[in-house]
Amino acid sequence: MSVLRPLDKLPVPNVATILLVGTDEKQLEQLAEAMLKESKSFKIQIHLAPSLPLPSDSSHLRPRIDLIVFLFSLQSKKSFSSVEASLAHVDASFFLGKVCFLATGGRYPSGHSLPSGSQPLLATGQAEVVGR
């Protein structure tokens, strides 16, 4: 099990590889479909993972990852805990513009089940935090 590093492989011209990480497979698939529908002048490859680390036995086949999106629900401690545990398997240099957190379930604040100190924890990585 290895740490993901942003510059460990050569880039592929006109191709962006995005890794979506989260426990809700249905939401990951919806996000992937929405990203693929957008018009663009380059090709997007999207890979889904429930958590990190990724299996190391296939790392030689894995393309360079250009962006990691962590998707979690504000209403699920399991979802948040999975993302939190996955962060240990991402090199710190990825957090310089190559990581995004997408939070779902924010419409109903009374249903939030995250630990009270979660927002500062997410903000310390200086990654983008997007609420949905």
CSV table of N, CA and C in Angstrom, one decimal:
chain,number,residue,atom,x,y,z
A,1,MET,N,0.8,-1.2,0.0
A,1,MET,CA,0.0,0.0,0.0
A,1,MET,C,0.9,1.2,0.0
A,2,SER,N,0.8,2.1,-1.0
A,2,SER,CA,1.7,3.2,-1.1
A,2,SER,C,0.9,4.5,-1.1
A,3,VAL,N,1.7,5.6,-0.8
A,3,VAL,CA,1.1,6.9,-0.8
A,3,VAL,C,1.0,7.4,-2.2
A,4,LEU,N,-0.1,8.1,-2.5
A,4,LEU,CA,-0.3,8.7,-3.9
A,4,LEU,C,0.5,9.9,-3.9
A,5,ARG,N,1.3,10.1,-5.0
A,5,ARG,CA,2.2,11.2,-5.2
A,5,ARG,C,1.8,11.9,-6.5
A,6,PRO,N,1.7,13.2,-6.6
A,6,PRO,CA,1.2,13.9,-7.8
A,6,PRO,C,2.2,13.8,-9.0
A,7,LEU,N,3.5,13.7,-8.8
A,7,LEU,CA,4.4,13.8,-9.9
A,7,LEU,C,5.2,12.5,-10.1
A,8,ASP,N,4.6,11.4,-9.7
A,8,ASP,CA,5.4,10.1,-9.8
A,8,ASP,C,5.3,9.5,-11.2
A,9,LYS,N,4.5,10.0,-12.0
A,9,LYS,CA,4.4,9.5,-13.4
A,9,LYS,C,4.3,10.6,-14.4
A,10,LEU,N,4.6,10.4,-15.6
A,10,LEU,CA,4.5,11.4,-16.6
A,10,LEU,C,3.1,11.7,-17.0
A,11,PRO,N,2.8,12.9,-17.3
A,11,PRO,CA,1.4,13.2,-17.7
A,11,PRO,C,1.1,12.7,-19.2
A,12,VAL,N,-0.1,12.5,-19.4
A,12,VAL,CA,-0.6,12.1,-20.8
A,12,VAL,C,-1.2,13.4,-21.4
A,13,PRO,N,-0.7,13.8,-22.6
A,13,PRO,CA,-1.2,15.0,-23.2
A,13,PRO,C,-2.7,15.0,-23.4
A,14,ASN,N,-3.4,16.0,-23.1
A,14,ASN,CA,-4.8,16.2,-23.3
A,14,ASN,C,-5.7,15.2,-22.6
A,15,VAL,N,-5.2,14.7,-21.5
A,15,VAL,CA,-5.9,13.7,-20.7
A,15,VAL,C,-5.8,14.1,-19.2
A,16,ALA,N,-7.0,14.2,-18.5
A,16,ALA,CA,-7.0,14.5,-17.1
A,16,ALA,C,-7.5,13.2,-16.4
A,17,THR,N,-6.8,12.7,-15.4
A,17,THR,CA,-7.3,11.6,-14.7
A,17,THR,C,-7.7,12.0,-13.3
A,18,ILE,N,-9.0,11.7,-13.0
A,18,ILE,CA,-9.6,12.1,-11.7
A,18,ILE,C,-9.9,10.9,-10.9
A,19,LEU,N,-9.6,10.9,-9.7
A,19,LEU,CA,-9.9,9.8,-8.7
A,19,LEU,C,-11.0,10.3,-7.8
A,20,LEU,N,-12.1,9.7,-7.8
A,20,LEU,CA,-13.2,10.0,-6.9
A,20,LEU,C,-13.2,9.0,-5.8
A,21,VAL,N,-13.1,9.5,-4.5
A,21,VAL,CA,-13.0,8.6,-3.4
A,21,VAL,C,-14.2,8.9,-2.4
A,22,GLY,N,-15.0,7.9,-2.1
A,22,GLY,CA,-16.1,8.0,-1.1
A,22,GLY,C,-16.8,6.7,-1.0
A,23,THR,N,-17.6,6.6,0.1
A,23,THR,CA,-18.3,5.4,0.4
A,23,THR,C,-19.6,5.2,-0.3
A,24,ASP,N,-20.2,6.3,-0.8
A,24,ASP,CA,-21.5,6.2,-1.5
A,24,ASP,C,-21.3,6.0,-3.0
A,25,GLU,N,-21.3,4.8,-3.4
A,25,GLU,CA,-21.0,4.5,-4.8
A,25,GLU,C,-22.0,5.1,-5.8
A,26,LYS,N,-23.2,5.2,-5.4
A,26,LYS,CA,-24.2,5.9,-6.3
A,26,LYS,C,-23.9,7.3,-6.5
A,27,GLN,N,-23.5,8.1,-5.5
A,27,GLN,CA,-23.2,9.5,-5.6
A,27,GLN,C,-21.9,9.6,-6.4
A,28,LEU,N,-20.9,8.7,-6.2
A,28,LEU,CA,-19.7,8.8,-7.0
A,28,LEU,C,-20.0,8.6,-8.5
A,29,GLU,N,-20.9,7.7,-8.8
A,29,GLU,CA,-21.2,7.4,-10.2
A,29,GLU,C,-22.0,8.6,-10.8
A,30,GLN,N,-22.9,9.3,-10.0
A,30,GLN,CA,-23.6,10.4,-10.5
A,30,GLN,C,-22.6,11.6,-10.8
A,31,LEU,N,-21.7,11.8,-9.9
A,31,LEU,CA,-20.7,12.8,-10.1
A,31,LEU,C,-19.8,12.6,-11.3
A,32,ALA,N,-19.4,11.3,-11.5
A,32,ALA,CA,-18.6,10.9,-12.7
A,32,ALA,C,-19.4,11.2,-14.0
A,33,GLU,N,-20.7,10.8,-14.0
A,33,GLU,CA,-21.5,11.0,-15.2
A,33,GLU,C,-21.6,12.5,-15.5
A,34,ALA,N,-21.9,13.3,-14.5
A,34,ALA,CA,-22.0,14.7,-14.7
A,34,ALA,C,-20.7,15.3,-15.2
A,35,MET,N,-19.6,14.9,-14.7
A,35,MET,CA,-18.3,15.4,-15.2
A,35,MET,C,-18.0,15.0,-16.7
A,36,LEU,N,-18.4,13.8,-17.0
A,36,LEU,CA,-18.2,13.3,-18.4
A,36,LEU,C,-19.1,14.0,-19.4
A,37,LYS,N,-20.3,14.5,-18.9
A,37,LYS,CA,-21.2,15.2,-19.8
A,37,LYS,C,-20.8,16.6,-20.2
A,38,GLU,N,-20.0,17.2,-19.4
A,38,GLU,CA,-19.5,18.6,-19.6
A,38,GLU,C,-18.7,18.6,-20.9
A,39,SER,N,-18.9,19.7,-21.7
A,39,SER,CA,-18.1,19.9,-22.9
A,39,SER,C,-16.7,20.3,-22.5
A,40,LYS,N,-15.7,19.7,-23.2
A,40,LYS,CA,-14.3,20.0,-22.9
A,40,LYS,C,-13.4,19.8,-24.1
A,41,SER,N,-12.2,20.3,-24.1
A,41,SER,CA,-11.3,20.1,-25.2
A,41,SER,C,-10.3,19.1,-24.9
A,42,PHE,N,-10.5,18.3,-23.9
A,42,PHE,CA,-9.6,17.2,-23.5
A,42,PHE,C,-10.4,16.0,-23.0
A,43,LYS,N,-9.7,14.9,-22.9
A,43,LYS,CA,-10.3,13.7,-22.4
A,43,LYS,C,-10.2,13.6,-20.9
A,44,ILE,N,-11.3,13.1,-20.3
A,44,ILE,CA,-11.3,12.8,-18.8
A,44,ILE,C,-11.4,11.4,-18.6
A,45,GLN,N,-10.5,10.9,-17.7
A,45,GLN,CA,-10.6,9.5,-17.2
A,45,GLN,C,-11.0,9.6,-15.8
A,46,ILE,N,-12.0,8.9,-15.4
A,46,ILE,CA,-12.4,8.9,-14.0
A,46,ILE,C,-12.3,7.5,-13.4
A,47,HIS,N,-11.7,7.5,-12.2
A,47,HIS,CA,-11.6,6.2,-11.5
A,47,HIS,C,-12.3,6.4,-10.1
A,48,LEU,N,-13.0,5.4,-9.7
A,48,LEU,CA,-13.7,5.4,-8.4
A,48,LEU,C,-13.1,4.5,-7.4
A,49,ALA,N,-13.1,4.9,-6.1
A,49,ALA,CA,-12.5,4.1,-5.0
A,49,ALA,C,-13.3,4.4,-3.8
A,50,PRO,N,-13.6,3.3,-3.0
A,50,PRO,CA,-14.4,3.6,-1.8
A,50,PRO,C,-13.5,4.2,-0.7
A,51,SER,N,-12.2,4.0,-0.8
A,51,SER,CA,-11.2,4.5,0.2
A,51,SER,C,-9.8,4.4,-0.3
A,52,LEU,N,-8.9,5.0,0.3
A,52,LEU,CA,-7.5,4.8,0.0
A,52,LEU,C,-6.8,4.0,1.2
A,53,PRO,N,-5.8,3.3,1.0
A,53,PRO,CA,-4.9,3.3,-0.2
A,53,PRO,C,-5.5,2.4,-1.3
A,54,LEU,N,-5.0,2.7,-2.5
A,54,LEU,CA,-5.3,1.9,-3.7
A,54,LEU,C,-4.4,0.6,-3.6
A,55,PRO,N,-4.8,-0.4,-4.2
A,55,PRO,CA,-4.0,-1.7,-4.2
A,55,PRO,C,-2.7,-1.4,-4.9
A,56,SER,N,-1.6,-1.8,-4.3
A,56,SER,CA,-0.3,-1.5,-4.9
A,56,SER,C,0.1,-2.5,-6.0
A,57,ASP,N,-0.6,-3.6,-6.1
A,57,ASP,CA,-0.2,-4.6,-7.1
A,57,ASP,C,-0.5,-4.1,-8.5
A,58,SER,N,-1.4,-3.1,-8.6
A,58,SER,CA,-1.7,-2.6,-10.0
A,58,SER,C,-1.2,-1.2,-10.2
A,59,SER,N,-0.3,-0.7,-9.3
A,59,SER,CA,0.1,0.7,-9.4
A,59,SER,C,0.9,1.0,-10.7
A,60,HIS,N,1.6,0.0,-11.2
A,60,HIS,CA,2.3,0.2,-12.5
A,60,HIS,C,1.3,0.4,-13.7
A,61,LEU,N,0.1,-0.1,-13.5
A,61,LEU,CA,-0.9,0.1,-14.6
A,61,LEU,C,-1.7,1.4,-14.4
A,62,ARG,N,-1.7,2.0,-13.2
A,62,ARG,CA,-2.5,3.1,-12.9
A,62,ARG,C,-1.9,4.4,-13.6
A,63,PRO,N,-2.8,5.2,-14.2
A,63,PRO,CA,-2.3,6.4,-14.8
A,63,PRO,C,-1.9,7.5,-13.7
A,64,ARG,N,-1.3,8.5,-14.1
A,64,ARG,CA,-1.0,9.6,-13.2
A,64,ARG,C,-2.3,10.2,-12.8
A,65,ILE,N,-2.5,10.5,-11.5
A,65,ILE,CA,-3.7,11.1,-11.0
A,65,ILE,C,-3.6,12.6,-11.0
A,66,ASP,N,-4.4,13.4,-11.6
A,66,ASP,CA,-4.3,14.8,-11.7
A,66,ASP,C,-5.2,15.5,-10.6
A,67,LEU,N,-6.2,14.9,-10.2
A,67,LEU,CA,-7.1,15.4,-9.2
A,67,LEU,C,-7.7,14.3,-8.3
A,68,ILE,N,-7.8,14.5,-7.0
A,68,ILE,CA,-8.5,13.6,-6.2
A,68,ILE,C,-9.7,14.4,-5.6
A,69,VAL,N,-10.9,13.8,-5.7
A,69,VAL,CA,-12.1,14.4,-5.1
A,69,VAL,C,-12.6,13.4,-4.0
A,70,PHE,N,-12.6,14.0,-2.8
A,70,PHE,CA,-13.1,13.2,-1.6
A,70,PHE,C,-14.6,13.6,-1.4
A,71,LEU,N,-15.5,12.6,-1.6
A,71,LEU,CA,-16.9,12.9,-1.4
A,71,LEU,C,-17.4,12.2,-0.1
A,72,PHE,N,-18.0,13.1,0.7
A,72,PHE,CA,-18.5,12.5,2.0
A,72,PHE,C,-19.8,13.2,2.3
A,73,SER,N,-20.6,12.5,3.1
A,73,SER,CA,-21.9,13.0,3.6
A,73,SER,C,-21.8,13.7,5.0
A,74,LEU,N,-22.4,14.8,5.1
A,74,LEU,CA,-22.4,15.5,6.5
A,74,LEU,C,-23.3,14.7,7.4
A,75,GLN,N,-24.0,13.8,6.9
A,75,GLN,CA,-25.0,13.0,7.8
A,75,GLN,C,-24.5,11.6,8.1
A,76,SER,N,-23.2,11.3,7.7
A,76,SER,CA,-22.7,10.0,8.0
A,76,SER,C,-21.3,10.1,8.6
A,77,LYS,N,-21.2,9.6,9.8
A,77,LYS,CA,-19.8,9.6,10.4
A,77,LYS,C,-18.9,8.6,9.7
A,78,LYS,N,-19.5,7.5,9.2
A,78,LYS,CA,-18.7,6.5,8.5
A,78,LYS,C,-18.1,7.1,7.2
A,79,SER,N,-18.9,7.8,6.5
A,79,SER,CA,-18.4,8.5,5.3
A,79,SER,C,-17.2,9.4,5.6
A,80,PHE,N,-17.4,10.3,6.6
A,80,PHE,CA,-16.4,11.2,7.0
A,80,PHE,C,-15.1,10.5,7.5
A,81,SER,N,-15.3,9.5,8.3
A,81,SER,CA,-14.2,8.7,8.9
A,81,SER,C,-13.4,8.0,7.8
A,82,SER,N,-14.1,7.5,6.7
A,82,SER,CA,-13.4,6.9,5.6
A,82,SER,C,-12.5,7.9,4.9
A,83,VAL,N,-13.0,9.1,4.7
A,83,VAL,CA,-12.2,10.1,4.0
A,83,VAL,C,-11.1,10.5,4.9
A,84,GLU,N,-11.3,10.7,6.2
A,84,GLU,CA,-10.3,11.1,7.1
A,84,GLU,C,-9.1,10.1,7.1
A,85,ALA,N,-9.5,8.8,7.1
A,85,ALA,CA,-8.5,7.7,7.1
A,85,ALA,C,-7.7,7.7,5.8
A,86,SER,N,-8.4,8.0,4.7
A,86,SER,CA,-7.8,8.0,3.4
A,86,SER,C,-6.7,9.1,3.2
A,87,LEU,N,-6.9,10.2,3.9
A,87,LEU,CA,-5.9,11.3,3.8
A,87,LEU,C,-4.5,10.9,4.1
A,88,ALA,N,-4.3,9.9,5.0
A,88,ALA,CA,-2.9,9.5,5.3
A,88,ALA,C,-2.2,8.9,4.1
A,89,HIS,N,-3.0,8.5,3.1
A,89,HIS,CA,-2.4,7.8,2.0
A,89,HIS,C,-2.2,8.7,0.8
A,90,VAL,N,-2.2,10.0,1.0
A,90,VAL,CA,-2.1,11.0,0.0
A,90,VAL,C,-0.9,11.9,0.4
A,91,ASP,N,0.1,12.1,-0.5
A,91,ASP,CA,1.3,12.9,-0.3
A,91,ASP,C,0.8,14.3,-0.1
A,92,ALA,N,1.5,15.0,0.8
A,92,ALA,CA,1.1,16.4,1.2
A,92,ALA,C,1.1,17.3,0.0
A,93,SER,N,2.0,17.1,-1.0
A,93,SER,CA,2.1,18.0,-2.2
A,93,SER,C,0.8,17.9,-3.0
A,94,PHE,N,0.0,16.9,-2.9
A,94,PHE,CA,-1.3,16.8,-3.6
A,94,PHE,C,-2.2,17.9,-3.2
A,95,PHE,N,-2.1,18.4,-2.0
A,95,PHE,CA,-3.0,19.4,-1.4
A,95,PHE,C,-2.7,20.8,-2.0
A,96,LEU,N,-1.8,20.9,-2.9
A,96,LEU,CA,-1.5,22.2,-3.5
A,96,LEU,C,-2.3,22.3,-4.8
A,97,GLY,N,-3.6,22.3,-4.7
A,97,GLY,CA,-4.5,22.4,-5.9
A,97,GLY,C,-4.9,21.2,-6.6
A,98,LYS,N,-4.6,20.0,-6.0
A,98,LYS,CA,-5.0,18.8,-6.7
A,98,LYS,C,-5.9,17.9,-5.8
A,99,VAL,N,-6.5,18.5,-4.8
A,99,VAL,CA,-7.5,17.8,-3.9
A,99,VAL,C,-8.7,18.7,-3.7
A,100,CYS,N,-9.8,18.1,-3.7
A,100,CYS,CA,-11.1,18.8,-3.5
A,100,CYS,C,-11.9,17.9,-2.6
A,101,PHE,N,-12.6,18.6,-1.6
A,101,PHE,CA,-13.6,17.9,-0.8
A,101,PHE,C,-15.0,18.3,-1.2
A,102,LEU,N,-15.8,17.3,-1.4
A,102,LEU,CA,-17.2,17.6,-1.8
A,102,LEU,C,-18.1,17.0,-0.7
A,103,ALA,N,-18.8,17.9,0.0
A,103,ALA,CA,-19.7,17.5,1.1
A,103,ALA,C,-21.1,17.5,0.6
A,104,THR,N,-21.8,16.4,0.9
A,104,THR,CA,-23.2,16.3,0.6
A,104,THR,C,-24.1,16.3,1.9
A,105,GLY,N,-25.4,16.5,1.7
A,105,GLY,CA,-26.3,16.4,2.8
A,105,GLY,C,-26.3,17.7,3.7
A,106,GLY,N,-25.9,18.8,3.2
A,106,GLY,CA,-25.8,20.0,4.0
A,106,GLY,C,-27.1,20.8,4.1
A,107,ARG,N,-28.1,20.4,3.5
A,107,ARG,CA,-29.4,21.1,3.5
A,107,ARG,C,-30.1,21.0,4.9
A,108,TYR,N,-29.8,20.0,5.6
A,108,TYR,CA,-30.5,19.8,6.9
A,108,TYR,C,-29.5,19.7,8.0
A,109,PRO,N,-29.2,20.9,8.6
A,109,PRO,CA,-28.1,21.0,9.6
A,109,PRO,C,-28.4,20.1,10.8
A,110,SER,N,-29.7,19.9,11.1
A,110,SER,CA,-30.1,19.1,12.3
A,110,SER,C,-29.7,17.6,12.1
A,111,GLY,N,-29.5,17.2,10.9
A,111,GLY,CA,-29.1,15.8,10.6
A,111,GLY,C,-27.6,15.6,10.5
A,112,HIS,N,-26.8,16.6,10.7
A,112,HIS,CA,-25.4,16.4,10.6
A,112,HIS,C,-24.9,15.6,11.8
A,113,SER,N,-24.0,14.6,11.4
A,113,SER,CA,-23.5,13.7,12.5
A,113,SER,C,-22.0,13.8,12.6
A,114,LEU,N,-21.4,14.8,12.0
A,114,LEU,CA,-19.9,14.9,12.0
A,114,LEU,C,-19.4,15.4,13.4
A,115,PRO,N,-18.2,15.0,13.7
A,115,PRO,CA,-17.7,15.6,15.0
A,115,PRO,C,-17.6,17.1,14.9
A,116,SER,N,-17.8,17.8,16.0
A,116,SER,CA,-17.9,19.2,16.1
A,116,SER,C,-16.6,19.9,15.5
A,117,GLY,N,-15.5,19.4,15.6
A,117,GLY,CA,-14.2,20.0,15.1
A,117,GLY,C,-13.9,19.7,13.7
A,118,SER,N,-14.8,19.2,12.9
A,118,SER,CA,-14.4,18.7,11.5
A,118,SER,C,-14.1,19.8,10.6
A,119,GLN,N,-14.7,20.9,10.6
A,119,GLN,CA,-14.4,21.9,9.6
A,119,GLN,C,-13.0,22.4,9.7
A,120,PRO,N,-12.5,22.8,10.9
A,120,PRO,CA,-11.1,23.2,10.9
A,120,PRO,C,-10.1,22.1,10.4
A,121,LEU,N,-10.5,20.8,10.7
A,121,LEU,CA,-9.7,19.7,10.2
A,121,LEU,C,-9.6,19.7,8.7
A,122,LEU,N,-10.7,19.9,8.0
A,122,LEU,CA,-10.7,19.9,6.6
A,122,LEU,C,-9.9,21.2,6.1
A,123,ALA,N,-10.1,22.3,6.7
A,123,ALA,CA,-9.5,23.5,6.3
A,123,ALA,C,-7.9,23.5,6.4
A,124,THR,N,-7.4,22.7,7.3
A,124,THR,CA,-6.0,22.7,7.6
A,124,THR,C,-5.2,22.2,6.3
A,125,GLY,N,-5.8,21.4,5.5
A,125,GLY,CA,-5.2,20.9,4.3
A,125,GLY,C,-5.1,21.9,3.2
A,126,GLN,N,-5.8,23.1,3.4
A,126,GLN,CA,-5.9,24.1,2.4
A,126,GLN,C,-6.4,23.6,1.0
A,127,ALA,N,-7.2,22.6,1.1
A,127,ALA,CA,-7.9,22.1,-0.1
A,127,ALA,C,-9.2,22.8,-0.3
A,128,GLU,N,-9.7,22.7,-1.5
A,128,GLU,CA,-11.1,23.3,-1.7
A,128,GLU,C,-12.1,22.5,-1.0
A,129,VAL,N,-13.1,23.1,-0.4
A,129,VAL,CA,-14.2,22.4,0.2
A,129,VAL,C,-15.5,22.9,-0.5
A,130,VAL,N,-16.2,22.0,-1.1
A,130,VAL,CA,-17.4,22.4,-1.8
A,130,VAL,C,-18.6,21.7,-1.2
A,131,GLY,N,-19.6,22.5,-0.9
A,131,GLY,CA,-20.8,21.9,-0.3
A,131,GLY,C,-21.9,21.7,-1.3
A,132,ARG,N,-22.7,20.7,-1.2
A,132,ARG,CA,-23.8,20.4,-2.1
A,132,ARG,C,-25.0,20.2,-1.3
